[in-house]
CSV table of C-alpha atoms in Angstrom, one decimal:
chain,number,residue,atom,x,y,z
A,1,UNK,CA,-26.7,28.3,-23.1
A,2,UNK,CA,-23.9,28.5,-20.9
A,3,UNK,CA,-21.7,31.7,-20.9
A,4,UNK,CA,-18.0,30.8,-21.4
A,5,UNK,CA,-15.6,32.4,-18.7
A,6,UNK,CA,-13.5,35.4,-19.5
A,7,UNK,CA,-10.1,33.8,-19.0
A,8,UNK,CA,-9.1,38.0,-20.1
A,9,UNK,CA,-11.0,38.8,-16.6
A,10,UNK,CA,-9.2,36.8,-14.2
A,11,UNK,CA,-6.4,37.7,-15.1
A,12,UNK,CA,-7.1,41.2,-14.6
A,13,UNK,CA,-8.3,40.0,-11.0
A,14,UNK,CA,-5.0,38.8,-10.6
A,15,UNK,CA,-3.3,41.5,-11.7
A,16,UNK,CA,-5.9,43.6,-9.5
A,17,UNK,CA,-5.4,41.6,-6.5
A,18,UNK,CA,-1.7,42.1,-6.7
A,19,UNK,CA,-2.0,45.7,-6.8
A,20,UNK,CA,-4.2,45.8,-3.7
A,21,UNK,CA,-1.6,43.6,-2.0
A,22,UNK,CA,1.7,45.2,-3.1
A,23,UNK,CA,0.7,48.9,-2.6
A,24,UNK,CA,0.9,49.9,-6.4
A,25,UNK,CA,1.5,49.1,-10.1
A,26,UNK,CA,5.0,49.1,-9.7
A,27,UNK,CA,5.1,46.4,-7.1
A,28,UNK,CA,2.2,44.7,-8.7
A,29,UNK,CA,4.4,44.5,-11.8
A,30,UNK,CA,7.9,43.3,-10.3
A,31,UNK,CA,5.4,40.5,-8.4
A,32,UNK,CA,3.9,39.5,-11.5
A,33,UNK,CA,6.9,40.2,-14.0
A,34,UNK,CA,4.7,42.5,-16.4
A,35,UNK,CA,5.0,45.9,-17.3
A,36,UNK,CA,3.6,48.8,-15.5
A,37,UNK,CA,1.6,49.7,-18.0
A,38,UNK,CA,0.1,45.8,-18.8
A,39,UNK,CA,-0.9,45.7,-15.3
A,40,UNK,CA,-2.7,49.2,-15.7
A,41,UNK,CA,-4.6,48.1,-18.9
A,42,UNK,CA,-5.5,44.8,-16.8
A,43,UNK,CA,-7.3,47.1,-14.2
A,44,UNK,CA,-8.9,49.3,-16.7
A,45,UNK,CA,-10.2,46.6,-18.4
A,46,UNK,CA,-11.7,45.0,-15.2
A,47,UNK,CA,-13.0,47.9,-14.1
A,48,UNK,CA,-14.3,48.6,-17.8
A,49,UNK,CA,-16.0,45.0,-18.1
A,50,UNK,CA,-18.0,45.7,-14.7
A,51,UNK,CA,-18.6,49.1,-15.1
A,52,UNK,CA,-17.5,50.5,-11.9
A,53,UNK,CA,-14.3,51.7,-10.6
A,54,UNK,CA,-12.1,49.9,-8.3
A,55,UNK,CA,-9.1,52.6,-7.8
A,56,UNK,CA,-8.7,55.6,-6.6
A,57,UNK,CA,-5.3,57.0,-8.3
A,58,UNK,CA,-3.3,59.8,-7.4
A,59,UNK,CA,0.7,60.8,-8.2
A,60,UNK,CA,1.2,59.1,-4.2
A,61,UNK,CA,-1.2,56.3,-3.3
A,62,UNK,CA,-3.4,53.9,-4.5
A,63,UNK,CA,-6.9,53.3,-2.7
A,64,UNK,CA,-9.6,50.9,-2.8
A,65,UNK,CA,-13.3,52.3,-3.7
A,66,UNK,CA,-16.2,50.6,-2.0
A,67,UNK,CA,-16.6,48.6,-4.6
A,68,UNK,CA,-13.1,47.6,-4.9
A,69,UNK,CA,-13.0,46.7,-1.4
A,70,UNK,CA,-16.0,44.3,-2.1
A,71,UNK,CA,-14.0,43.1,-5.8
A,72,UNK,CA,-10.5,42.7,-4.0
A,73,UNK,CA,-12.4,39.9,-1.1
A,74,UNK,CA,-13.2,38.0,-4.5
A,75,UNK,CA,-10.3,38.1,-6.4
A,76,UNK,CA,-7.9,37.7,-3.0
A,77,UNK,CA,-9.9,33.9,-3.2
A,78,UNK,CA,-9.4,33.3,-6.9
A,79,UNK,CA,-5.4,34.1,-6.2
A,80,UNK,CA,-5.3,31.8,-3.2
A,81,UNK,CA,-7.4,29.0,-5.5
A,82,UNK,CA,-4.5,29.7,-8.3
A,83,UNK,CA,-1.8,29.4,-5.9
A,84,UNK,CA,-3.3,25.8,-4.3
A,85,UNK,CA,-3.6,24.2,-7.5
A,86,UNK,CA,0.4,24.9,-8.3
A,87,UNK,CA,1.2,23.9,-5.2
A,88,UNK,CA,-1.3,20.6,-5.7
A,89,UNK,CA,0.9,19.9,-9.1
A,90,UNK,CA,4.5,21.2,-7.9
A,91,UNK,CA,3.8,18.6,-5.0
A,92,UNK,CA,2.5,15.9,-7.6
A,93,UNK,CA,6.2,15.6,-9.3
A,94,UNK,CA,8.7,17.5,-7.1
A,95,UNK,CA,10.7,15.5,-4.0
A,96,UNK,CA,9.3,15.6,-1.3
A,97,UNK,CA,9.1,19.1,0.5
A,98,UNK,CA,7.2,20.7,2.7
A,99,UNK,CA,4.9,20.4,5.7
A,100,UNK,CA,3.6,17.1,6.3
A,101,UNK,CA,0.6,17.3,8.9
A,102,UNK,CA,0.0,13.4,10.9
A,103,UNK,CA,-2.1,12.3,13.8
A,104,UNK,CA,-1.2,8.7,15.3
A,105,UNK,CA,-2.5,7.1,18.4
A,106,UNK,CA,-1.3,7.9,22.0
A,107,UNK,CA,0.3,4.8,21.7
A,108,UNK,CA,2.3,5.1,18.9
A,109,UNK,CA,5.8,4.5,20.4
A,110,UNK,CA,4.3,1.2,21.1
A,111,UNK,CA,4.3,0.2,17.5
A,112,UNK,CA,7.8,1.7,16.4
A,113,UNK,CA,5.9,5.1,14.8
A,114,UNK,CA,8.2,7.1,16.9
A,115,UNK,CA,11.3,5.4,15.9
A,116,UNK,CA,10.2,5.0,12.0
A,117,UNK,CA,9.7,8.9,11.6
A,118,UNK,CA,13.3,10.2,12.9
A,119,UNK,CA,14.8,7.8,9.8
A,120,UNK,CA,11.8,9.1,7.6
A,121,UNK,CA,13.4,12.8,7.9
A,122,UNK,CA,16.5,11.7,7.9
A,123,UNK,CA,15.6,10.5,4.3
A,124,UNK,CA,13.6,13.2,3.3
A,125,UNK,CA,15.4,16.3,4.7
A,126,UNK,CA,13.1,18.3,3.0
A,127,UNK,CA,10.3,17.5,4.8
A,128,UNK,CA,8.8,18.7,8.0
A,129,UNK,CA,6.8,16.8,9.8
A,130,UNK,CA,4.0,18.0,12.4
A,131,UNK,CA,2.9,15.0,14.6
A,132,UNK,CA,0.0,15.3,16.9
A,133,UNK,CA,-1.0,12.6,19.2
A,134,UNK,CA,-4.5,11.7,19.4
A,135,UNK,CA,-7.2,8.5,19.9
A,136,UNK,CA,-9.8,10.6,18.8
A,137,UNK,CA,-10.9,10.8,15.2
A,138,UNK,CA,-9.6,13.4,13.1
A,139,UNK,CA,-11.5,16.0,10.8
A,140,UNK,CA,-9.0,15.2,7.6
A,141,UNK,CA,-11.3,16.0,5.0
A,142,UNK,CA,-10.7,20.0,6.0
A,143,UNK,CA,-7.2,19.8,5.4
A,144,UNK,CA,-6.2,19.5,9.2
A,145,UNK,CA,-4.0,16.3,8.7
A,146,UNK,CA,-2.4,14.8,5.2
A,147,UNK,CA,-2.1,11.4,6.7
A,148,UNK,CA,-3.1,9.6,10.1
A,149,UNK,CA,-2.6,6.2,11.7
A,150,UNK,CA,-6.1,4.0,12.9
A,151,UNK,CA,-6.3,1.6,15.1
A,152,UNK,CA,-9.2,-0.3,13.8
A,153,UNK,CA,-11.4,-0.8,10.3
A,154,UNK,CA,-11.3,2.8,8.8
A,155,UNK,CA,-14.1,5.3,9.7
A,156,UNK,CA,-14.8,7.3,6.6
A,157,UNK,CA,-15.3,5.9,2.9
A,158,UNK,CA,-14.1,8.8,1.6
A,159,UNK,CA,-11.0,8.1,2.5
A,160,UNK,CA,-8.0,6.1,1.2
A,161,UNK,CA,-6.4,3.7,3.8
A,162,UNK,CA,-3.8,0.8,3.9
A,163,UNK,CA,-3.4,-1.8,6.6
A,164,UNK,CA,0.2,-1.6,7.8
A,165,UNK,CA,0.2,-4.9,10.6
A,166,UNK,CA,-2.4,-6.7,12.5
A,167,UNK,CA,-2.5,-6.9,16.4
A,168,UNK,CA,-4.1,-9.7,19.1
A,169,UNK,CA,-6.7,-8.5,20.9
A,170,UNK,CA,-6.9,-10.1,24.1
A,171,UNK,CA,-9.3,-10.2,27.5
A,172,UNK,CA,-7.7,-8.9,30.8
A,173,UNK,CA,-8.2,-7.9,34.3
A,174,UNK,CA,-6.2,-7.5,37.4
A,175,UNK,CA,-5.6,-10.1,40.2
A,176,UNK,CA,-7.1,-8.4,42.5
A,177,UNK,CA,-10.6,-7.8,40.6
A,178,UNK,CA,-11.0,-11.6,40.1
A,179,UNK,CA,-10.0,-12.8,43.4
A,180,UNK,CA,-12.8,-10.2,44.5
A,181,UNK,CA,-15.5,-10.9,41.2
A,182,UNK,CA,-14.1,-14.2,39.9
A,183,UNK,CA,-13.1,-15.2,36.7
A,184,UNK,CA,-15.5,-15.8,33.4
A,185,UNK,CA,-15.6,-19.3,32.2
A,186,UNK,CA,-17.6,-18.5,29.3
A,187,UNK,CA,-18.1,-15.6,26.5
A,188,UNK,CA,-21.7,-15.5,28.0
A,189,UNK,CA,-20.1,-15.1,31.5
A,190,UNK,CA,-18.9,-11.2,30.2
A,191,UNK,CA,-22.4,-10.2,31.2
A,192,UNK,CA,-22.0,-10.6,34.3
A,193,UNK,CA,-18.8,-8.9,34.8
A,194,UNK,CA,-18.3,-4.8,35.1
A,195,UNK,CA,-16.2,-4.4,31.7
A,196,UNK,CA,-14.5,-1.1,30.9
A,197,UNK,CA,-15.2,-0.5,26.8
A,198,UNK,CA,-13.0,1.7,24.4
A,199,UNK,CA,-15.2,3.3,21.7
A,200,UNK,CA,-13.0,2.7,18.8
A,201,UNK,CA,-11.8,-0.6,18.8
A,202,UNK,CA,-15.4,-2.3,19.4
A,203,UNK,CA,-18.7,-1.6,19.5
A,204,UNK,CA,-20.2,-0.1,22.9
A,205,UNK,CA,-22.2,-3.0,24.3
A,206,UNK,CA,-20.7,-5.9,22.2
A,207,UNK,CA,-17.1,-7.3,22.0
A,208,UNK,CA,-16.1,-9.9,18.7
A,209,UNK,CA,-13.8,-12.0,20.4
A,210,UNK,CA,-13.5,-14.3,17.3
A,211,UNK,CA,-14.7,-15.0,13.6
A,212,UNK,CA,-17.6,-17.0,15.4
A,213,UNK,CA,-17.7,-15.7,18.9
A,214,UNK,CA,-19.3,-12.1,19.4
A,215,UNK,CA,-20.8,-11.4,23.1
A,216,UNK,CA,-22.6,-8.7,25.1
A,217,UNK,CA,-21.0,-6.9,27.0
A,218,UNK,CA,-22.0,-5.1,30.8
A,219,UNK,CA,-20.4,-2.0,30.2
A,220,UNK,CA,-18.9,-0.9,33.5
A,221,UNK,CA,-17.8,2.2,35.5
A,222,UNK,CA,-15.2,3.4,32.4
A,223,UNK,CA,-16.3,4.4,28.9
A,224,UNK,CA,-13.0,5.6,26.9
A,225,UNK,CA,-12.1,6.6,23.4
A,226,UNK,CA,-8.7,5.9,25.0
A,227,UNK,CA,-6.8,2.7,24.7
A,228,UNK,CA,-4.1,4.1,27.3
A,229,UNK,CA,-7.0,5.6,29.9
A,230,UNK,CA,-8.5,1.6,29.3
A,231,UNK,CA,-5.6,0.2,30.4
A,232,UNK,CA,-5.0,2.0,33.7
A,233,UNK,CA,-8.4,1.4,34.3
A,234,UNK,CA,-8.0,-2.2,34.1
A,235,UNK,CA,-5.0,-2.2,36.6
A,236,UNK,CA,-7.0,-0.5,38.8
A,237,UNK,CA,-9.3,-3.6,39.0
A,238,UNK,CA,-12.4,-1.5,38.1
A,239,UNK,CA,-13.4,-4.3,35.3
A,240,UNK,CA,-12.4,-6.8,32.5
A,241,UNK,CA,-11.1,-4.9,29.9
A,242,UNK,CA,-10.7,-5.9,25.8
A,243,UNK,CA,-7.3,-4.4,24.6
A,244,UNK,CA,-4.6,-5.3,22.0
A,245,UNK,CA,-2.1,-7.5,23.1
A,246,UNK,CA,0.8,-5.5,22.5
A,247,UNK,CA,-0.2,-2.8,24.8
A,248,UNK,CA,-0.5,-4.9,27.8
A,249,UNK,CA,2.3,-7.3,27.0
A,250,UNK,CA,4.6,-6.5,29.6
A,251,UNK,CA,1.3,-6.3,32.3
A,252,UNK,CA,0.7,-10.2,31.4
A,253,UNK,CA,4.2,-10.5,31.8
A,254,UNK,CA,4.8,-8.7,35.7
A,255,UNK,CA,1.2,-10.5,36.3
A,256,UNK,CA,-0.2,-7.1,37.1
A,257,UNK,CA,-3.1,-8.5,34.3
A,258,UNK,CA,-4.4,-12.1,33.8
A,259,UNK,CA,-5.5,-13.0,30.1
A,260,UNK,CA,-9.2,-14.1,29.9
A,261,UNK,CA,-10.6,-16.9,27.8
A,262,UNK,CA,-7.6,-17.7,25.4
A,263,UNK,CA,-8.6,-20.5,24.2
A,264,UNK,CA,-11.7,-18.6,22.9
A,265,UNK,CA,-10.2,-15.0,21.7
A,266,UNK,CA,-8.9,-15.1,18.1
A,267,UNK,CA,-9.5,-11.8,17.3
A,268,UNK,CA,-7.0,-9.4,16.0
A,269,UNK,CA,-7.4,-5.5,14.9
A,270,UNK,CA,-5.5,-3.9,12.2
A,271,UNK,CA,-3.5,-0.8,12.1
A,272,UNK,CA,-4.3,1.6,9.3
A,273,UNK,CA,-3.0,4.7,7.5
A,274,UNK,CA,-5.5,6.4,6.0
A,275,UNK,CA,-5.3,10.0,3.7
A,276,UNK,CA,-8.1,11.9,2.2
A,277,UNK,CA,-8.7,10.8,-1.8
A,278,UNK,CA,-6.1,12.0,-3.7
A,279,UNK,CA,-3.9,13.0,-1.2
A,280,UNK,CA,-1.2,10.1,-2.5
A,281,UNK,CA,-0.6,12.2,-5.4
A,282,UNK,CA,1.7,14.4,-3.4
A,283,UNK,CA,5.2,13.6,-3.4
A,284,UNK,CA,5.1,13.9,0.6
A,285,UNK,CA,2.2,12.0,1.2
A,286,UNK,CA,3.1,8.9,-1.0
A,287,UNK,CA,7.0,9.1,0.0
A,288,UNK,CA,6.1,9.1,3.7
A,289,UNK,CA,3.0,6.7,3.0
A,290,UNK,CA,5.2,4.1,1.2
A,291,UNK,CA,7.8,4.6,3.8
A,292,UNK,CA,5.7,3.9,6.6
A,293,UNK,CA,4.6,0.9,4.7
A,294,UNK,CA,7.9,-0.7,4.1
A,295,UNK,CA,9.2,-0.2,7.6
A,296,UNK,CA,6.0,-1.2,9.4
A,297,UNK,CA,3.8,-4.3,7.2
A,298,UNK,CA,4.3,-7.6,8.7
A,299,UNK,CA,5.0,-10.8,7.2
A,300,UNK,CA,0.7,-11.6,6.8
A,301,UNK,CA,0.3,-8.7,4.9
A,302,UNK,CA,3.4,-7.3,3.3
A,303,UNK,CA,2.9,-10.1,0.1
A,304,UNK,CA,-0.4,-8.3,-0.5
A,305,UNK,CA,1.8,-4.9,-1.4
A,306,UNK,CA,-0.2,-1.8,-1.7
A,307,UNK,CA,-3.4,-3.3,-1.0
A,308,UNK,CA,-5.2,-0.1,-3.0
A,309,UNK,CA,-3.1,-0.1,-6.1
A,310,UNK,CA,-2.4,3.1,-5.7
A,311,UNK,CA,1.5,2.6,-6.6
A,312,UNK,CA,-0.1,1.8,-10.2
A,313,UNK,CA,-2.3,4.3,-10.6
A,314,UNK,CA,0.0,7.3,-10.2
């Protein structure tokens, strides 16, 4: 049979724990707006249910036993636990406060994310946002980030994503390269070629260049989790790289880089922010997640709304 928890007993941690951290039963009973004396019987009945003392009293000072040392590491967690879940609820229906943790892409000027969040605080004063920069992927499940931006089909079932827009992919490589290599006439003709891969946006070894066309790639001298490092690479002439479109737009355009195969790349890659499960239910989260949503879906997917539903289910 299971033994039911002594709801009497953590509080008496509490009111424990606050002792330890205040100095005394005075301070211990201004933080936790009891008496003196309530928090005394609290400790004496803790220290009565486990049949040990915790306290050393005297007229002057308050001191920690051995075992109260070991008692106050435990209760010091069950405080912080007790303080999480308010702030879990307070952020559930307050406006939104607080700090709001995001990683984006390197690149994320390039798709208006660094224009989009000045008029984001501007509308949430409230909130303050810590932005870190990064094509790697991101340990959210820890609590390091609320929210993050992914170019690419989301990495982690576990967490909650919506597509924002969709972006081209398209084949390049300098002038220079294929005056010196030549130019591919064919998918199949990628084998042949030095091609500089970025890790995220395809699989090493194999680029899907459309709904039917997916090829085998020679990876060359480069070998990047980096869309920007990819890029420079590709001026450089070191290979044929496979980039989005928007990123090398005005390359195609200064003919530093020469589009590959368009009559055969069809391919686009979407743009995602994804949040651990859950997180939506803070009132930062979901204010700078819808936001983000209404400033940055395109025309293809902004008639599918929220594509998780998670507008309803709050």
């Amino acid at each position: 049979m299971e033994e039911r928890p002594d709801l009497g007993n953590v509080m008496a941690m509490m009111s424990f724990a606050a002792v330890v951290s205040t100095g005394g039963f005075s301070n211990a009973a201004k933080l936790l707006g009891y008496s003196k004396a309530a928090v005394s019987r609290q400790i004496a009945r803790l220290e009565q249910s486990i049949g040990v003392r915790l306290l050393d009293r005297t007229t002057r000072s308050v001191t920690l036993t051995p075992a109260g040392r070991e008692m106050y590491a435990r209760c010091a967690r069950v405080v912080e636990e007790v303080n999480e879940a308010n702030q879990i609820i307070t952020g559930m229906v307050s406006k939104p406060r607080g700090e709001l943790k995001v990683n984006a892409p390197v690149v994320a000027s390039l798709f208006d994310l660094t224009a989009i969040i000045p008029r984001f605080l501007q509308t949430y004063p409230d909130v303050r946002l810590f932005l870190n920069l990064s094509d790697s992927k991101v340990d959210m499940l820890k609590g390091r980030f609320d929210v993050a931006f992914w170019m690419g089909d989301p990495f982690d079932s576990s967490l909650e994503s919506v597509r924002l827009r969709t972006y081209p992919m398209v084949l390049v490589a300098a002038p220079a390269y294929l005056r010196r290599v030549g130019r591919p006439s064919a998918p199949n003709d990628l084998k042949d070629h030095p091609c500089i891969v970025e890790t995220h946006l395809s699989k090493v070894g194999e680029w899907r260049l459309s709904d039917d066309v997916t090829v085998a790639v020679n990876r060359g001298p480069l070998t990047s989790n980096s869309v920007r490092m990819a890029r420079e690479a590709t001026l450089e002439g070191l290979g044929i790289s496979y980039l989005p479109r928007f990123l090398v737009e005005d390359d195609i355009a200064a003919n530093r880089l020469d589009p590959l195969l368009v009559d055969i790349v069809d391919e686009s890659i979407p743009l995602h922010i994804i949040f651990p499960r859950g997180n939506y239910a803070l009132s930062k989260v979901r204010a700078f997640v819808d936001f983000v949503r209404n400033e940055m879906q395109d025309g293809a997917d902004a008639g599918q709304g929220n594509l998780l539903g998670l507008a309803s289910a709050i």
